[in-house]
mmCIF file of C-alpha atoms and ligand atoms in Angstrom:
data_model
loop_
_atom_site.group_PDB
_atom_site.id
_atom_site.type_symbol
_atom_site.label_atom_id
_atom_site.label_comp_id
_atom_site.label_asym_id
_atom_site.label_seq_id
_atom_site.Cartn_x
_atom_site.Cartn_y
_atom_site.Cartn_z
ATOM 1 C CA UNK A 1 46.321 -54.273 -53.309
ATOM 2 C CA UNK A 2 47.630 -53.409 -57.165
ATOM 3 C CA UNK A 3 51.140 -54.491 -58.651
ATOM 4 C CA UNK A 4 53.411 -52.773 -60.064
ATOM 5 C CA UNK A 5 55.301 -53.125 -63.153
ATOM 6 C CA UNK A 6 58.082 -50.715 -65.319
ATOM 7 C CA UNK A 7 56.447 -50.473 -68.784
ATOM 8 C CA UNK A 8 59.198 -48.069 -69.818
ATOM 9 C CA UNK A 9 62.588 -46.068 -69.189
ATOM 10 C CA UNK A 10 64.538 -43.404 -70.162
ATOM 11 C CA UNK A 11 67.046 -41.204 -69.578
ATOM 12 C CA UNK A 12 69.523 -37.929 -70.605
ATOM 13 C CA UNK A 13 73.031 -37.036 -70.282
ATOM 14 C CA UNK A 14 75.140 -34.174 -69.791
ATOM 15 C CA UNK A 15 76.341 -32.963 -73.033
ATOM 16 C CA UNK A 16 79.574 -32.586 -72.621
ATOM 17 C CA UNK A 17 81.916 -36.170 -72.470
ATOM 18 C CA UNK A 18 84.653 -35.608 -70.584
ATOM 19 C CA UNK A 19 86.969 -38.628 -70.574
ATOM 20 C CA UNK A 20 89.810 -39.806 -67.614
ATOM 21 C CA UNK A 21 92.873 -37.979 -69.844
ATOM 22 C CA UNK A 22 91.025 -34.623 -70.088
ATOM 23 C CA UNK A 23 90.761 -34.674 -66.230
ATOM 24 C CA UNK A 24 94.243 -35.176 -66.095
ATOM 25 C CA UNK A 25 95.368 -32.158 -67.746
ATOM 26 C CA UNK A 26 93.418 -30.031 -65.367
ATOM 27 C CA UNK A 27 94.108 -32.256 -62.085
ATOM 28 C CA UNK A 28 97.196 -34.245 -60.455
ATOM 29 C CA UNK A 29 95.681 -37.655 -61.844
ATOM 30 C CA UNK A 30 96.011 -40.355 -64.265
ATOM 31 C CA UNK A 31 93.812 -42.554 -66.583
ATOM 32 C CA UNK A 32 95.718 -45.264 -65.024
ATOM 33 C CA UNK A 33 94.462 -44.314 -61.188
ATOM 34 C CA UNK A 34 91.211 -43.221 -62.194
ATOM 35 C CA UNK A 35 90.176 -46.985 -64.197
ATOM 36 C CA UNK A 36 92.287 -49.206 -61.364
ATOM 37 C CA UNK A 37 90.741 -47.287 -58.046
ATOM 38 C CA UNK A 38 86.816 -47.212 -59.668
ATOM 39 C CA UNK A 39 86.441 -48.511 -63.524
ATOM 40 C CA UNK A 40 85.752 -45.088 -64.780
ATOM 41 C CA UNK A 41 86.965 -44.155 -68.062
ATOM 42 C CA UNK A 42 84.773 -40.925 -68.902
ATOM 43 C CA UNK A 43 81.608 -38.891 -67.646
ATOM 44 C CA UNK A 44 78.983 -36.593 -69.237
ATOM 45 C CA UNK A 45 78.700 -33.477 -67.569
ATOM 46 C CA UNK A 46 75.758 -30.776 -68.242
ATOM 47 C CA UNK A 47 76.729 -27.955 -69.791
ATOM 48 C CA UNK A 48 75.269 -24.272 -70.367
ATOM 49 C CA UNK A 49 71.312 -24.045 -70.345
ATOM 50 C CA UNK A 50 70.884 -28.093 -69.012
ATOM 51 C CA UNK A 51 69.786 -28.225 -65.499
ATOM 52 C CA UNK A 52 68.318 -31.017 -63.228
ATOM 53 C CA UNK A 53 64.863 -30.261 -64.094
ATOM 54 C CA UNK A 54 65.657 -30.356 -67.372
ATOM 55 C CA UNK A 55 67.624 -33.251 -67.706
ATOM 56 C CA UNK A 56 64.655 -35.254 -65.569
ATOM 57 C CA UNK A 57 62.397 -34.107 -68.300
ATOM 58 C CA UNK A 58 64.049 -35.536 -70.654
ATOM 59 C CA UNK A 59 64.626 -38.568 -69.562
ATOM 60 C CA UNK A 60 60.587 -38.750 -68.228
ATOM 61 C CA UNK A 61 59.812 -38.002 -72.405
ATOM 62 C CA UNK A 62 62.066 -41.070 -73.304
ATOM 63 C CA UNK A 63 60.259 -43.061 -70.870
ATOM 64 C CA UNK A 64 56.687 -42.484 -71.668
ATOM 65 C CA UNK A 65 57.375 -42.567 -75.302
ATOM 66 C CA UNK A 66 59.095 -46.100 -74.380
ATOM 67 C CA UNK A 67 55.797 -47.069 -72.703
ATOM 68 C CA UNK A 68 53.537 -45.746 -75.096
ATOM 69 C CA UNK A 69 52.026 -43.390 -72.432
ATOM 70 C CA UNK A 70 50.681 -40.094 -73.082
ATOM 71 C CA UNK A 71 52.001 -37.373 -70.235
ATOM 72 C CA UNK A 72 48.566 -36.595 -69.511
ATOM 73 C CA UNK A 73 47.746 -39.970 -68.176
ATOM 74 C CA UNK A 74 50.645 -39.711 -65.224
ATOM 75 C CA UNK A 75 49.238 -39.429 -61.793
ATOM 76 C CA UNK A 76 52.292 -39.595 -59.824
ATOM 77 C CA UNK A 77 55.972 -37.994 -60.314
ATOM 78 C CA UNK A 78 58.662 -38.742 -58.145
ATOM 79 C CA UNK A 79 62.082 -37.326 -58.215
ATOM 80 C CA UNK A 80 65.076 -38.197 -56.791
ATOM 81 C CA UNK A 81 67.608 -35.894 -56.387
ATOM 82 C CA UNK A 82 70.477 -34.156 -54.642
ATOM 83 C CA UNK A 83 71.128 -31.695 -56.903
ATOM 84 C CA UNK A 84 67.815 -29.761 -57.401
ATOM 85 C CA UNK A 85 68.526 -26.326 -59.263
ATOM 86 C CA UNK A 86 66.599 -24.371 -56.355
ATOM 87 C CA UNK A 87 64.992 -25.261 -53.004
ATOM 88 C CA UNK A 88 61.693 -24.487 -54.546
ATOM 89 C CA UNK A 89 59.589 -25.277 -56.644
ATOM 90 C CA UNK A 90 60.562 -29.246 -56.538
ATOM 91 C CA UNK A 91 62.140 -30.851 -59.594
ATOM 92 C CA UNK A 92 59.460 -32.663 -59.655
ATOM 93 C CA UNK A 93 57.056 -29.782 -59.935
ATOM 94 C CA UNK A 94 59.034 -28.476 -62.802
ATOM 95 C CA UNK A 95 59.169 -31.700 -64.792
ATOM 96 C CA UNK A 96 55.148 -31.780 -64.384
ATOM 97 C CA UNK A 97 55.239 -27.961 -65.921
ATOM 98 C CA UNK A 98 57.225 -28.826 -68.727
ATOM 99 C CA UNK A 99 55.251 -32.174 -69.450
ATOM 100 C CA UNK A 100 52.468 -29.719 -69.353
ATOM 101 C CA UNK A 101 50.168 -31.820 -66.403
ATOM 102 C CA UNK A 102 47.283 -30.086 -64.984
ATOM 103 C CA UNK A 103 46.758 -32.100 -61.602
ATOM 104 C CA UNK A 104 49.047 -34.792 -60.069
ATOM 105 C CA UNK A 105 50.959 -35.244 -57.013
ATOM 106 C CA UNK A 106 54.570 -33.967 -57.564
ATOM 107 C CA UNK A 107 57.392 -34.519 -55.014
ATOM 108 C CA UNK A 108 61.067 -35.072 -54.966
ATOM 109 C CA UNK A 109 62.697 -37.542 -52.385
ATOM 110 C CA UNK A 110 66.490 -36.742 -50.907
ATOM 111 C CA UNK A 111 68.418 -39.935 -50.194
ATOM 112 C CA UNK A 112 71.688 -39.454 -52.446
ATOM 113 C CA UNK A 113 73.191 -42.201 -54.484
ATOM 114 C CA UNK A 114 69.960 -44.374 -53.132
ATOM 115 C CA UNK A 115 67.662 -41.747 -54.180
ATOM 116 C CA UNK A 116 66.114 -43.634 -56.659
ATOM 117 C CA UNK A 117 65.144 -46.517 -54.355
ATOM 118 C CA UNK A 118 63.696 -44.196 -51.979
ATOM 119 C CA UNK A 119 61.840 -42.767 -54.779
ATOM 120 C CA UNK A 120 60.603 -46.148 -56.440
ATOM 121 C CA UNK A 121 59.711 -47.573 -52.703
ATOM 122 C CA UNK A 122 57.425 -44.087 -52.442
ATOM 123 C CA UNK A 123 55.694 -44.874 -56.287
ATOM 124 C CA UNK A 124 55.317 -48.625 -55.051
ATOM 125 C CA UNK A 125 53.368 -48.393 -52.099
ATOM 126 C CA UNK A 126 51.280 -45.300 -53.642
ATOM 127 C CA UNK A 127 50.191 -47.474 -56.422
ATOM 128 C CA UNK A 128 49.531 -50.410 -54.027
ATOM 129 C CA UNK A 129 47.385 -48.386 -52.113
ATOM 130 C CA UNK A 130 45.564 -47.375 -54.957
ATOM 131 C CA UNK A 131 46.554 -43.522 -54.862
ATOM 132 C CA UNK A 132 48.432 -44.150 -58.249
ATOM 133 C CA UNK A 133 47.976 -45.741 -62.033
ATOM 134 C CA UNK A 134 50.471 -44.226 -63.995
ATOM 135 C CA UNK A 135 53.787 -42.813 -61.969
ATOM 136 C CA UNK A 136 56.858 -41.508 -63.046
ATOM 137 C CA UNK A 137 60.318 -42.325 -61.344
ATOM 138 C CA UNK A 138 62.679 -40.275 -61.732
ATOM 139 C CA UNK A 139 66.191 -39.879 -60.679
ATOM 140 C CA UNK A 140 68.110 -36.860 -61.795
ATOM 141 C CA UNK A 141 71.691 -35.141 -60.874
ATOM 142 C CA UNK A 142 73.648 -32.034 -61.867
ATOM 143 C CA UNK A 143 76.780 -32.993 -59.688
ATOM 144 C CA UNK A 144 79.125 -30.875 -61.146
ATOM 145 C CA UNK A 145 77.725 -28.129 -60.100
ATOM 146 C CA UNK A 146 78.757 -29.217 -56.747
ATOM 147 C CA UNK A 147 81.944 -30.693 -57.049
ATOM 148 C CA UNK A 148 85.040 -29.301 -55.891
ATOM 149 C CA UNK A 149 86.865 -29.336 -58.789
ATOM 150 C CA UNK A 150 90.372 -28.841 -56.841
ATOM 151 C CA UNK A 151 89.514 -31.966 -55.150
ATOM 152 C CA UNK A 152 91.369 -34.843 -57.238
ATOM 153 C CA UNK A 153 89.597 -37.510 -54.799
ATOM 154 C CA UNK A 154 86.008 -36.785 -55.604
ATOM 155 C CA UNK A 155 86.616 -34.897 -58.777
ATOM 156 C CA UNK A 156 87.263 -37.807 -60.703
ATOM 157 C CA UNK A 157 84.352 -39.462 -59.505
ATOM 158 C CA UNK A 158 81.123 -37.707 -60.449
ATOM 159 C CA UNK A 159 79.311 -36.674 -63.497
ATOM 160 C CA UNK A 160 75.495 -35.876 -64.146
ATOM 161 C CA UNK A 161 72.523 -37.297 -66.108
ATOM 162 C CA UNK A 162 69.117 -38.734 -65.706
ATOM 163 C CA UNK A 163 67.005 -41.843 -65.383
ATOM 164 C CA UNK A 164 63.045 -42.331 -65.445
ATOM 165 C CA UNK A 165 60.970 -45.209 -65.490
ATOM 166 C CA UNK A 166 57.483 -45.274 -65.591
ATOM 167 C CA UNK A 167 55.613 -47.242 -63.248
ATOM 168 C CA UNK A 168 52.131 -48.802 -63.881
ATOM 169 C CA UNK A 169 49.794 -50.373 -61.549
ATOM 170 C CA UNK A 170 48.051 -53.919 -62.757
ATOM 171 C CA UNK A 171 45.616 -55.733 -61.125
ATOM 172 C CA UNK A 172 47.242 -59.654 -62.091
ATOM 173 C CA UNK A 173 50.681 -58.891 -63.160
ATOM 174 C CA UNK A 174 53.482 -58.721 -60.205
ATOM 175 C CA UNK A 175 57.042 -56.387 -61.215
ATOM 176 C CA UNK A 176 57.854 -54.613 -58.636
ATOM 177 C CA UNK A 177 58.412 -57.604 -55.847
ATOM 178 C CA UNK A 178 59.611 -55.719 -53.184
ATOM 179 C CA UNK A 179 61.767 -52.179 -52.133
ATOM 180 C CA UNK A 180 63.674 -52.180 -48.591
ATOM 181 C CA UNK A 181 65.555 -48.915 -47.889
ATOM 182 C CA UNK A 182 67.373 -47.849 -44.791
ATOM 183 C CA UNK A 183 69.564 -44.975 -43.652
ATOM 184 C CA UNK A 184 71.602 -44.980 -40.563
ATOM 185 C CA UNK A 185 72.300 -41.009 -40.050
ATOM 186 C CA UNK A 186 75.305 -41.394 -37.830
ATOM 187 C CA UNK A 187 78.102 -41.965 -40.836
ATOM 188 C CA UNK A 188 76.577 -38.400 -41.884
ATOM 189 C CA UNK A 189 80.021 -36.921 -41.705
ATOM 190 C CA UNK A 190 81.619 -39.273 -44.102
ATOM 191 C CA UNK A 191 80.032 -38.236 -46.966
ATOM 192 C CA UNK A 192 78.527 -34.306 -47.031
ATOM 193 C CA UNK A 193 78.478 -31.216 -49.164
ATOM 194 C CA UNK A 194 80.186 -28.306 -46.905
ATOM 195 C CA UNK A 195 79.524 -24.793 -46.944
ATOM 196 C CA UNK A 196 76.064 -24.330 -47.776
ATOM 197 C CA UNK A 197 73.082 -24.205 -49.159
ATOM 198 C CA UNK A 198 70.695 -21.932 -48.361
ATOM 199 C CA UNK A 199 70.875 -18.852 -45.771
ATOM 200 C CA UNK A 200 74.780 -18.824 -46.234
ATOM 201 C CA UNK A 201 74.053 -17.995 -50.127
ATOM 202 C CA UNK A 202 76.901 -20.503 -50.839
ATOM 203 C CA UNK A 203 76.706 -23.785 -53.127
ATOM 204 C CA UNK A 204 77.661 -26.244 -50.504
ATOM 205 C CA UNK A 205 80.508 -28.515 -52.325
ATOM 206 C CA UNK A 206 81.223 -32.530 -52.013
ATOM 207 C CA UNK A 207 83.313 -33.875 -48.941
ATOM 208 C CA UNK A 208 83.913 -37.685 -48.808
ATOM 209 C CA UNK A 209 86.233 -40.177 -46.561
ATOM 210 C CA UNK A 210 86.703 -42.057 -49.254
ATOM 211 C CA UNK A 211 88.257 -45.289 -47.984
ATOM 212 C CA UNK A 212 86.031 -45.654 -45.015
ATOM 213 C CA UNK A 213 82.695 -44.908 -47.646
ATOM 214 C CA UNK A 214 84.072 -47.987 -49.543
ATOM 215 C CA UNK A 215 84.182 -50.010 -46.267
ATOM 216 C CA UNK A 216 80.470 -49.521 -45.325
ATOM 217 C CA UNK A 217 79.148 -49.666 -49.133
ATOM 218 C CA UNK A 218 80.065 -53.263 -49.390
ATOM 219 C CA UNK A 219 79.334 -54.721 -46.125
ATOM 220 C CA UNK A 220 75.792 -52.681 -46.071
ATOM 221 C CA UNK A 221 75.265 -53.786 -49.659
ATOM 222 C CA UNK A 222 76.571 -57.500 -49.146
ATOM 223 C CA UNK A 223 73.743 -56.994 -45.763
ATOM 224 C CA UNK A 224 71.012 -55.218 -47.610
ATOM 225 C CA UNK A 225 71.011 -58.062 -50.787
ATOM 226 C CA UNK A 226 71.303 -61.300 -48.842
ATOM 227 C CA UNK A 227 68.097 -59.979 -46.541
ATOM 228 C CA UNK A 228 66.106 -58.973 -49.795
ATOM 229 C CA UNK A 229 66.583 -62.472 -51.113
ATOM 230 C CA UNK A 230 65.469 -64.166 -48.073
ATOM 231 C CA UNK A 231 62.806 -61.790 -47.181
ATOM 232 C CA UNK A 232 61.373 -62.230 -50.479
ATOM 233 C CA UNK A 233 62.100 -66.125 -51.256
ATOM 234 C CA UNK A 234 64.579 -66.360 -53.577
ATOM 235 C CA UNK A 235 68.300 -67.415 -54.046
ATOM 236 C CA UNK A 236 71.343 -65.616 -55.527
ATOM 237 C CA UNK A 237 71.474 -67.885 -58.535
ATOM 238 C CA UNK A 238 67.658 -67.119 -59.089
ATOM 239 C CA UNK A 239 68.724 -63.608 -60.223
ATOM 240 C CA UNK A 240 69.265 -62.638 -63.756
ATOM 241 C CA UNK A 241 71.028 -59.131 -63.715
ATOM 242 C CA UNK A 242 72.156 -57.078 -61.025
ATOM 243 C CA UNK A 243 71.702 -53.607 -61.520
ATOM 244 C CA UNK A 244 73.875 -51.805 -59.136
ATOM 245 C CA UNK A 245 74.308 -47.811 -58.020
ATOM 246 C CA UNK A 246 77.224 -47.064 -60.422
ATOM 247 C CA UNK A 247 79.770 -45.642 -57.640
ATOM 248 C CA UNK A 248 82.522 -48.050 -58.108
ATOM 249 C CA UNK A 249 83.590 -50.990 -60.341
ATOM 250 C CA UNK A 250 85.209 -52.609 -57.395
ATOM 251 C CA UNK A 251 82.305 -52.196 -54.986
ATOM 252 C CA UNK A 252 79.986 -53.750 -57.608
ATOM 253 C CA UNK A 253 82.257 -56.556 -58.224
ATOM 254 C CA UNK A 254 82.160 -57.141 -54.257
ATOM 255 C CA UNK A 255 78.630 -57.512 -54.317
ATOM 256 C CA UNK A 256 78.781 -59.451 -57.473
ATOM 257 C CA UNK A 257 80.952 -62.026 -55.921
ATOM 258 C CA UNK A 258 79.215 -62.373 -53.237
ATOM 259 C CA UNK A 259 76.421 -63.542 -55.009
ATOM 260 C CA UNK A 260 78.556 -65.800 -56.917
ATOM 261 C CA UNK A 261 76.972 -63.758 -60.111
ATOM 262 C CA UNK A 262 78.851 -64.125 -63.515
ATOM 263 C CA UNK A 263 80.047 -60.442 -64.927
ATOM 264 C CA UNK A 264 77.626 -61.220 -68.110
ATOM 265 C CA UNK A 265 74.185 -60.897 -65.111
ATOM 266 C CA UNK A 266 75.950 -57.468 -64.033
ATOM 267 C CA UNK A 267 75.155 -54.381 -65.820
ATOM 268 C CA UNK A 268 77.696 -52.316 -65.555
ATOM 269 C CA UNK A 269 77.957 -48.353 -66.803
ATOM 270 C CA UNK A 270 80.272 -46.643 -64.357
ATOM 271 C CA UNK A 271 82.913 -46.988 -66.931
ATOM 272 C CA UNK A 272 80.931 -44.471 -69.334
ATOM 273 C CA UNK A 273 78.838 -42.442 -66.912
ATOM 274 C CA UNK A 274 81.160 -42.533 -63.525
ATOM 275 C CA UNK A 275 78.423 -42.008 -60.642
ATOM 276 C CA UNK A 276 75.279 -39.869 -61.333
ATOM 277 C CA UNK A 277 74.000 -40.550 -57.547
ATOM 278 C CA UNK A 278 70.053 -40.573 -57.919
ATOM 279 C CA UNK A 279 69.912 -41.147 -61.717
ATOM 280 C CA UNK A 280 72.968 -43.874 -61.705
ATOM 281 C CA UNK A 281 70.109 -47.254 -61.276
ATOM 282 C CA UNK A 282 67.571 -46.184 -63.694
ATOM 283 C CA UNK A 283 70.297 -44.602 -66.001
ATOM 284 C CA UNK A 284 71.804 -48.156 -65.748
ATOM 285 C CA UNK A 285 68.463 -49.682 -66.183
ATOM 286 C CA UNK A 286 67.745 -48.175 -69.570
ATOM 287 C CA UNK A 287 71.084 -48.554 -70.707
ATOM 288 C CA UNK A 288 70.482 -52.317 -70.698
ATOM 289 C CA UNK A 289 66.473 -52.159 -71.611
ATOM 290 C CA UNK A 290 67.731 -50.452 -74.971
ATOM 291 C CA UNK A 291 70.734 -52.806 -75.186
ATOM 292 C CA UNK A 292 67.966 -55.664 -75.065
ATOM 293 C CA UNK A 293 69.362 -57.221 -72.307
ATOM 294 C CA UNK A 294 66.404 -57.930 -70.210
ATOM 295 C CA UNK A 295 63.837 -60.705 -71.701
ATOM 296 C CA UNK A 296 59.936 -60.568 -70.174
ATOM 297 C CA UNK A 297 59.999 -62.632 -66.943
ATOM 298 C CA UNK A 298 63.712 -61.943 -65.752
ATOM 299 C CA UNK A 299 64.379 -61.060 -62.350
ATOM 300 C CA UNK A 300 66.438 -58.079 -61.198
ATOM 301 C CA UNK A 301 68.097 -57.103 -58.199
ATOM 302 C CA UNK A 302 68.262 -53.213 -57.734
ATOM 303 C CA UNK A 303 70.552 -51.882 -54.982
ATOM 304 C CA UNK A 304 72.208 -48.741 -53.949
ATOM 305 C CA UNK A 305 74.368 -46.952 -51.078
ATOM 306 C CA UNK A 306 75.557 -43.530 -50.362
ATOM 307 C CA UNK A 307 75.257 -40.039 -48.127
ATOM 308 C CA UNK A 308 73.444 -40.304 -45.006
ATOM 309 C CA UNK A 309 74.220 -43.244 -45.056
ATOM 310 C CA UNK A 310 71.275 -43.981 -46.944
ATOM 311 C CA UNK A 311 71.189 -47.334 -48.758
ATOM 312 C CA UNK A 312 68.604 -50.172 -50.154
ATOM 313 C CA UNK A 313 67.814 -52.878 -52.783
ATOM 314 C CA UNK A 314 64.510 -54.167 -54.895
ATOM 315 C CA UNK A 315 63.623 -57.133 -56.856
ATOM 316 C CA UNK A 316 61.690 -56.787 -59.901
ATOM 317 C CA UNK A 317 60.375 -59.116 -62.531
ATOM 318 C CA UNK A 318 60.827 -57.397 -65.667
ATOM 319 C CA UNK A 319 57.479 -57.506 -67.186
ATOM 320 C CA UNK A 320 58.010 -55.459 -70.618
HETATM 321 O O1 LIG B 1 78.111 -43.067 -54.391
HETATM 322 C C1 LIG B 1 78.078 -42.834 -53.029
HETATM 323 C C2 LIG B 1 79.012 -43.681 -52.323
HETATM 324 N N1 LIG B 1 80.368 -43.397 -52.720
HETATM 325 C C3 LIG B 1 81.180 -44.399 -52.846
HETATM 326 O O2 LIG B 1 80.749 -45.516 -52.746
HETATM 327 C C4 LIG B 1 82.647 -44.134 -53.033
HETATM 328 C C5 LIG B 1 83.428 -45.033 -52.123
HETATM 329 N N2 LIG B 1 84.868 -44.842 -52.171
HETATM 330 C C6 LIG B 1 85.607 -45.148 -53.251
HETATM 331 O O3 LIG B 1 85.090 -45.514 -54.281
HETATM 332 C C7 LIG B 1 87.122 -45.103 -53.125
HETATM 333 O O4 LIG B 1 87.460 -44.944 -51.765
HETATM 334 C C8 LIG B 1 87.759 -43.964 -53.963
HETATM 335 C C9 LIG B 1 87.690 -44.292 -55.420
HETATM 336 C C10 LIG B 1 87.092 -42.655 -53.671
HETATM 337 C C11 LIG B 1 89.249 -43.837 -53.610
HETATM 338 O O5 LIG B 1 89.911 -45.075 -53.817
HETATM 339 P P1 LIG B 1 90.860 -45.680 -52.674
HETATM 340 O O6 LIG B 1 91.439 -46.917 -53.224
HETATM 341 O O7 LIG B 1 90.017 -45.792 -51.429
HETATM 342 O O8 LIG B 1 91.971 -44.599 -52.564
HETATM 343 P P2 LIG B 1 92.400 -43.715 -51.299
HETATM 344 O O9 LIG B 1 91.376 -42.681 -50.994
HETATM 345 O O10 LIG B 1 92.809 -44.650 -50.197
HETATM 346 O O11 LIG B 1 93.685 -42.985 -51.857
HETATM 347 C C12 LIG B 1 94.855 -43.742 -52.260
HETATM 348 C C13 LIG B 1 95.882 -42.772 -52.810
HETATM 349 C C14 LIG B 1 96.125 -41.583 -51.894
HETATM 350 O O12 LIG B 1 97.506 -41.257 -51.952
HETATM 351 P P3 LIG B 1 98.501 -41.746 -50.789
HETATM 352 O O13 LIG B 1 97.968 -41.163 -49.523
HETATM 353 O O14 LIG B 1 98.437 -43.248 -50.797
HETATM 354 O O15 LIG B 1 99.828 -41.192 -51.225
HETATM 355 C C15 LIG B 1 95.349 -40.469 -52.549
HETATM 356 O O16 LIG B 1 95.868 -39.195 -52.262
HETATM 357 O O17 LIG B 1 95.451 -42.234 -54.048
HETATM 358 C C16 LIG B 1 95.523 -40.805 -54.011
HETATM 359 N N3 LIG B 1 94.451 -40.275 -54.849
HETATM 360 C C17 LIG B 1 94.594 -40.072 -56.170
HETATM 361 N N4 LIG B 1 95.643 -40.242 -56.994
HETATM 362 C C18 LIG B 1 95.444 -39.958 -58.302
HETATM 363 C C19 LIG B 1 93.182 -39.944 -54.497
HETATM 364 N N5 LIG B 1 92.505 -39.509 -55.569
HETATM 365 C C20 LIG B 1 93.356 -39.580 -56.629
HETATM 366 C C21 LIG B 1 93.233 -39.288 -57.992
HETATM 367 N N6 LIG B 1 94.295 -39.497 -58.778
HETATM 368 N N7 LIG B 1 92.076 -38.845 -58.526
#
């Protein structure tokens, strides 16, 4: 069996900042609401000409150049995603046409906000198998395309960019500890796009129950940590950052306190980047590699929730 380990990251944002006081003038909201109810203070949405695929490819460049890994070396792509711009080819198909790669396996994962976990636990146990060397994990979201922008409730809440990391098997060195994701498709109504896609020929928009989302997000998150840690044989005060699915400041802060975790071991974006579903973890995870937070040997807890209900967690030694 090979290890894993992230030997870089990267990622892209919509162009277009769009802060809580712009929102305001075009919805029946406030600043005030938007920062109290979630922490968000502004989003980056994609404008003209960026798509998905495009916004995964940029985000896979920043990561290879961060590793020092030519494109042609990748064996693996992985992308998650909600928002691919068609049903086919895969984003992950068009990322490996753009990074101009002959032959590799090419596939995008659907699991929402925990997209990326889905996606990293598929990379992980291809490279442990040896069917991988080099893989690239991707999450990457154009949510504003469907938003219903009448909707103050879930309006305020989404934005789109990317994350990648690049994954690299090793024969000594562990990363990658362990991924655990679950979904429990019975809270599928919660939490949907209505009215399409496909035969209807209509862009299906988002739907969520809020309250009762918030409800199951921390007590499947508070579940989903405490059995990774004793699964895997460590304690809460072991860890040295969480890095969280960006969905809601006071979700994160549940799970934070929880683990009794001071706010400096949290990183925390949603403020800037509001929740990018798939691409919100490695988006956060790059924002704090190029911040410098993370020192060689530091262990992380990854964890995520949303539609399906999907949701999941990983510990990783960071081994850059
Ligand atoms: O990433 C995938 C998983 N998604 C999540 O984890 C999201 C989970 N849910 C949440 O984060 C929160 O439930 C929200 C941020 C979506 C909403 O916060 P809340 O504290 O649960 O508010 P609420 O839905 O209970 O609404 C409270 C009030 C309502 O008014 P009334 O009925 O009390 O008069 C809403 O109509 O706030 C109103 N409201 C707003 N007011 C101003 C809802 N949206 C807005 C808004 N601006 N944007």
């Amino acid at each position: 069996m090979y290890h894993a380990i992230i030997s870089g990251t990267g990622s892209a944002l919509g162009a277009q900042k769009v802060t809580n006081e712009d929102l305001s003038h075009k919805l029946d909201t406030s600043d005030a609401w938007i920062q109290e109810r979630t922490g968000i203070q502004s989003r980056y949405l994609a404008q003209e000409g960026q798509t998905t695929a495009s916004l995964a490819y940029d985000a896979a460049c920043k990561a290879l150049e961060d590793a020092a890994v030519a494109a042609t070396d990748v064996d693996l792509i992985v992308v998650a995603t909600a928002t691919p711009d068609m049903h086919f080819p895969s984003v992950a198909t068009q990322v490996q046409g753009m990074l101009d790669i002959k032959k590799c396996t090419a596939l995008d994962v659907s699991a929402a906000c925990s997209g990326f976990l889905y996606a990293l636990d598929t990379a992980f146990n291809k490279i442990q198998l040896g069917q991988a060397k080099k893989a690239l994990v991707i999450g990457a979201e154009v949510l504003s395309r469907i938003v219903n922008w009448e909707d103050r409730a879930t309006a305020v809440l989404f934005a789109d960019g990317a994350g990648a990391v690049l994954l690299e098997a090793t024969e000594e060195t562990q990363g990658v500890i362990g991924v655990d994701i679950y979904s429990d498709g019975s809270f599928g109504d919660l939490l949907k796009t209505v009215g399409g896609p496909g035969s209807s020929g209509q862009q299906g928009l988002i739907e969520m129950q809020g309250r009762e989302v918030f409800k199951q997000a921390v007590s499947k998150l508070a579940e989903v940590v405490d059995f990774s840690l004793e699964k895997y044989n460590f304690k809460a005060e072991d860890i040295d950052f969480l890095v969280p699915h960006q969905a809601n400041k006071r979700i994160i802060d549940a799970t934070a306190k929880k683990l009794k975790l001071d706010a400096s071991k949290v990183v925390l974006t949603v403020s800037e980047h509001a929740n990018t579903s798939a691409a919100s973890v490695p988006l956060a995870l790059d924002t704090a590699n190029k911040e410098g937070k993370f020192k060689k040997g530091d262990l992380l807890l990854l964890e995520a929730f949303g539609a399906g209900f999907t949701w999941g967690s990983s510990l990783i030694r960071w081994q850059k």
